XYZ file of C-alpha atoms in Angstrom:
335
model
C -16.152 -8.805 -25.911
C -16.326 -5.338 -26.818
C -14.619 -4.505 -23.217
C -11.801 -7.060 -23.556
C -10.902 -5.598 -27.050
C -11.104 -2.002 -25.557
C -8.585 -3.064 -22.589
C -6.611 -5.022 -25.233
C -6.406 -1.683 -27.429
C -5.577 0.704 -24.082
C -2.466 -1.718 -23.436
C -0.996 -1.638 -26.761
C -1.178 2.023 -26.774
C 0.118 2.101 -23.132
C 3.065 0.058 -24.775
C 3.828 2.047 -27.884
C 3.712 5.142 -25.704
C 6.730 3.522 -23.350
C 8.392 2.586 -26.262
C 8.334 5.940 -28.227
C 9.408 7.653 -25.074
C 12.214 5.248 -24.433
C 13.012 5.797 -28.150
C 13.037 9.478 -28.076
C 14.672 9.364 -24.430
C 17.600 7.389 -26.063
C 18.599 9.240 -29.246
C 22.231 9.708 -29.979
C 22.423 13.524 -29.396
C 20.260 12.750 -26.091
C 21.688 9.645 -24.564
C 23.424 10.104 -21.103
C 27.409 10.637 -21.661
C 28.597 8.543 -18.399
C 30.861 6.189 -20.256
C 32.268 8.659 -22.438
C 33.364 10.966 -19.780
C 34.789 7.915 -17.458
C 36.770 6.809 -20.485
C 37.681 10.877 -20.877
C 38.869 11.031 -17.122
C 40.570 8.013 -17.271
C 42.524 9.132 -20.495
C 43.604 12.527 -18.780
C 44.459 10.629 -15.370
C 46.800 8.478 -17.199
C 48.468 11.572 -19.331
C 48.827 13.397 -16.173
C 50.660 10.497 -14.034
C 52.567 9.842 -17.401
C 53.557 13.630 -17.377
C 54.302 13.522 -13.572
C 56.757 10.303 -13.829
C 58.359 12.268 -16.841
C 59.102 14.900 -14.956
C 59.900 12.798 -11.970
C 62.486 11.318 -13.982
C 64.401 13.980 -15.704
C 64.465 15.940 -12.231
C 66.092 12.875 -10.642
C 68.487 12.574 -13.456
C 69.458 16.205 -13.166
C 69.886 15.779 -9.929
C 72.292 13.005 -10.285
C 73.946 14.473 -12.575
C 74.722 17.948 -10.336
C 75.443 15.527 -7.435
C 78.365 13.810 -9.668
C 79.490 17.143 -10.862
C 79.610 18.244 -7.522
C 81.802 15.260 -5.803
C 84.136 15.617 -9.217
C 84.562 19.311 -8.538
C 85.471 18.676 -4.635
C 87.635 15.763 -5.543
C 89.726 18.065 -8.010
C 90.075 21.296 -4.939
C 90.881 18.243 -2.671
C 93.747 17.025 -5.099
C 95.079 20.498 -5.655
C 95.176 21.864 -1.565
C 97.954 21.570 0.001
C 97.502 19.752 3.793
C 99.168 21.470 6.272
C 101.818 19.073 7.920
C 102.898 18.798 11.192
C 106.704 18.138 12.442
C 107.732 14.692 13.108
C 108.563 13.978 16.751
C 111.629 12.361 17.810
C 109.216 8.629 17.798
C 108.831 9.706 14.229
C 105.191 10.502 14.957
C 103.371 13.823 13.455
C 101.724 15.646 15.946
C 100.273 19.080 16.433
C 102.833 21.793 17.296
C 101.947 23.002 20.685
C 100.925 26.671 21.268
C 102.208 29.243 23.829
C 100.250 32.417 24.732
C 102.603 35.318 25.540
C 102.685 36.361 28.695
C 100.210 39.337 29.833
C 101.408 42.789 29.610
C 104.387 41.783 26.931
C 104.922 44.533 24.592
C 105.636 41.848 21.914
C 103.878 39.237 22.989
C 107.018 36.736 23.399
C 106.091 33.202 23.736
C 107.613 31.055 26.099
C 107.328 27.397 25.547
C 107.008 24.828 29.360
C 108.733 22.057 30.704
C 107.707 18.574 29.925
C 104.721 17.633 32.401
C 106.625 16.120 35.469
C 109.584 16.400 34.214
C 111.321 18.131 37.493
C 113.516 19.451 34.676
C 114.484 23.359 35.121
C 114.564 24.603 31.603
C 117.149 27.371 30.983
C 116.136 29.083 27.580
C 119.017 30.722 25.995
C 117.799 34.490 24.787
C 118.725 36.650 21.488
C 121.396 38.344 23.164
C 123.058 34.901 24.731
C 122.226 35.958 27.965
C 120.270 33.047 29.840
C 118.543 33.143 33.345
C 120.092 32.885 35.962
C 123.252 34.657 36.047
C 126.301 33.128 36.957
C 130.018 33.502 36.549
C 130.714 34.029 32.768
C 127.674 36.557 32.565
C 128.669 40.253 31.348
C 129.131 42.530 34.505
C 125.527 44.221 34.663
C 123.974 46.526 37.004
C 121.788 43.297 38.507
C 124.579 41.624 39.892
C 126.017 45.040 41.382
C 122.543 45.401 43.044
C 122.866 42.486 44.601
C 126.450 43.145 45.917
C 124.898 46.132 47.598
C 122.522 44.653 49.013
C 124.421 41.573 49.975
C 126.897 44.141 51.592
C 123.619 45.419 53.859
C 122.715 42.058 54.367
C 121.362 42.040 58.478
C 122.577 38.440 58.418
C 126.745 39.058 59.021
C 127.582 35.476 58.230
C 126.036 36.213 54.755
C 127.416 39.609 54.388
C 129.922 40.480 51.005
C 132.693 41.743 52.991
C 135.288 40.379 50.552
C 136.413 42.556 48.027
C 134.795 41.620 44.732
C 134.360 43.159 41.518
C 131.046 45.506 40.813
C 128.682 43.776 38.445
C 130.424 40.391 38.206
C 129.548 36.700 40.113
C 132.929 36.465 41.305
C 134.306 33.638 43.647
C 133.253 36.499 46.642
C 129.730 37.276 45.436
C 128.557 33.577 44.665
C 129.725 32.737 48.121
C 127.764 35.469 49.969
C 124.723 34.641 47.613
C 124.750 31.296 48.011
C 124.744 31.849 51.953
C 122.047 34.533 51.060
C 119.643 31.487 49.560
C 120.083 29.393 52.218
C 119.047 31.849 54.975
C 115.873 32.950 52.859
C 114.839 29.562 52.199
C 115.113 28.599 55.871
C 113.242 31.826 56.784
C 110.401 31.817 54.236
C 110.251 28.471 53.264
C 111.418 29.524 49.617
C 113.310 27.485 46.686
C 115.894 30.021 45.494
C 118.876 27.826 45.883
C 116.926 25.034 44.278
C 115.082 26.931 41.589
C 118.168 28.916 40.426
C 121.171 26.970 41.626
C 123.397 28.088 44.923
C 125.424 31.259 43.869
C 122.829 32.173 41.174
C 120.944 35.176 40.408
C 118.059 34.426 38.699
C 114.049 35.436 38.557
C 113.569 33.614 42.465
C 116.835 34.991 43.795
C 116.523 38.594 42.220
C 112.848 38.913 44.118
C 114.118 37.696 47.277
C 116.714 40.187 47.279
C 114.298 43.062 46.674
C 111.789 41.824 48.857
C 114.655 41.927 51.392
C 113.814 45.297 51.926
C 110.704 44.682 53.748
C 112.363 42.576 56.275
C 109.517 39.854 57.105
C 106.742 42.362 56.903
C 103.128 41.350 55.304
C 102.033 44.742 55.937
C 103.608 47.685 54.719
C 102.607 51.334 54.627
C 102.236 53.619 51.327
C 101.251 49.950 49.343
C 97.684 51.030 49.347
C 96.113 52.245 46.238
C 96.124 55.855 45.520
C 99.182 56.295 47.931
C 102.507 57.961 46.848
C 105.692 56.262 48.365
C 109.185 55.401 47.999
C 108.363 51.634 48.599
C 106.120 51.467 45.596
C 109.880 51.227 43.762
C 110.526 48.043 45.613
C 107.141 46.129 45.016
C 107.207 47.113 41.487
C 110.668 45.833 40.718
C 109.634 42.624 42.757
C 106.567 42.019 40.767
C 108.731 42.731 37.316
C 111.291 39.666 37.901
C 108.402 37.529 39.788
C 105.699 38.135 37.199
C 107.863 37.231 33.785
C 109.362 34.222 32.364
C 111.315 36.507 29.891
C 112.777 40.391 30.103
C 112.772 41.941 27.009
C 114.357 45.150 26.115
C 111.208 47.267 27.696
C 111.529 45.118 30.901
C 115.363 45.624 31.181
C 114.946 49.280 30.792
C 111.826 49.588 33.422
C 113.986 47.200 35.946
C 117.410 49.049 35.514
C 115.521 52.663 35.919
C 114.187 50.894 39.140
C 117.375 49.146 39.987
C 119.186 52.122 40.464
C 116.850 53.809 42.501
C 116.941 50.770 44.837
C 120.876 50.743 44.800
C 120.559 54.728 45.922
C 118.077 53.721 48.549
C 120.644 51.352 50.480
C 123.518 53.944 49.793
C 121.854 56.534 51.619
C 120.900 58.771 48.460
C 117.687 60.333 46.277
C 114.835 58.050 47.228
C 111.741 59.022 44.867
C 108.113 58.410 45.330
C 105.819 56.528 42.836
C 102.286 56.142 43.050
C 100.303 52.933 43.757
C 98.276 53.928 40.385
C 96.221 51.657 37.990
C 99.764 50.322 36.464
C 100.740 48.600 39.617
C 97.482 47.871 40.670
C 97.461 45.719 36.876
C 100.683 44.192 37.760
C 99.775 42.862 41.119
C 96.425 41.248 39.984
C 98.725 39.711 37.041
C 101.416 38.282 39.387
C 98.369 37.279 42.041
C 96.679 35.219 38.800
C 99.667 33.758 37.711
C 100.889 32.078 41.099
C 97.258 31.315 42.060
C 96.455 33.576 44.893
C 93.412 35.934 45.383
C 92.798 38.203 42.793
C 92.696 41.607 44.635
C 95.006 44.021 42.780
C 96.139 45.533 46.300
C 99.371 44.643 48.049
C 97.776 42.684 50.930
C 99.070 40.432 53.053
C 98.792 36.984 51.087
C 100.486 39.119 47.787
C 103.438 40.209 50.134
C 103.989 36.751 51.640
C 103.801 34.728 48.302
C 106.877 37.082 47.361
C 108.561 36.628 50.423
C 108.450 33.171 49.449
C 109.435 33.882 46.352
C 106.496 32.241 44.188
C 107.293 33.420 40.814
C 105.414 32.826 37.639
C 105.635 29.611 35.926
C 108.391 28.273 38.904
C 110.047 25.205 36.760
C 110.895 27.702 34.163
C 114.330 29.718 34.788
C 113.417 32.175 32.226
C 115.794 33.819 29.879
C 116.695 37.653 28.599
C 115.387 38.607 25.321
C 116.535 42.210 25.689
C 119.655 42.740 23.332
C 121.651 44.152 25.832
C 122.261 44.437 29.906
C 122.686 47.609 31.562
C 126.398 48.214 32.722
C 127.097 48.694 36.750
C 126.560 52.235 37.811
C 129.280 54.486 37.628
C 130.519 52.655 34.320
C 129.713 52.868 30.599
């Protein structure tokens, strides 16, 4: 009996010990704070999310205002910016004004509009001085027509020789007839198109080139025209390149050609024959001409180039060209 009482007493003591331990462990100052921490973390997360959302909304609103302000500013700028207009074509359509690059080597970079594609129409552009190409009977007496007359008076083809009385520097009836004969003979010899390009009996870029190249006969290999050479043949080549390589003759071109043309006239007449150098300037002129007429660019007076000049291949073949220089040189011996 005593044993049962003793076991009961021990059980009670263990229960009291456990109960006492549990109460001490769960005192308010000693209880675990897991729930409160969870609540605190939840509140913090909620507040952080709310702040972030608020900042995002404000930024979005500010961005929207900024975009609207920029759009308004751009619209205001467009409303005050003049819009370039293009001239209307004859058909009433508007289009961009075509640009034309100046010819290479031109002192004033003058522009020459080309003909309409496949028009087959030769453009005869009137110049500042009122002198258009080709020269005709109404053109004022000048040195270039006089050169043609001197050349024709020494022409190898007897049937085309200018023997009739004529006025120096004027495309009169006798000169027109001799020039038309020369064009026909030259076109047949070199398969060129001087008569079709300039018109029968007219003196333009093609016919002037043919008259200058007549000095070389039919040769495509001329002594004295290699780089570094110095000879009286250079004046003929330089003058031919000037007429064949330009679509407009300005004051500088006219002065340069006039000086060379006087030398050419003296040459034919048996006068002085000054030598010129085949320097870099001549080689540059050759390269420009070769490029413009579509033959290999060598900068040399090679057989292909001389053949092209004999065949009167000129820059922009369909364009008659113009004299933009203010004066034409008077015939030699006249002022």
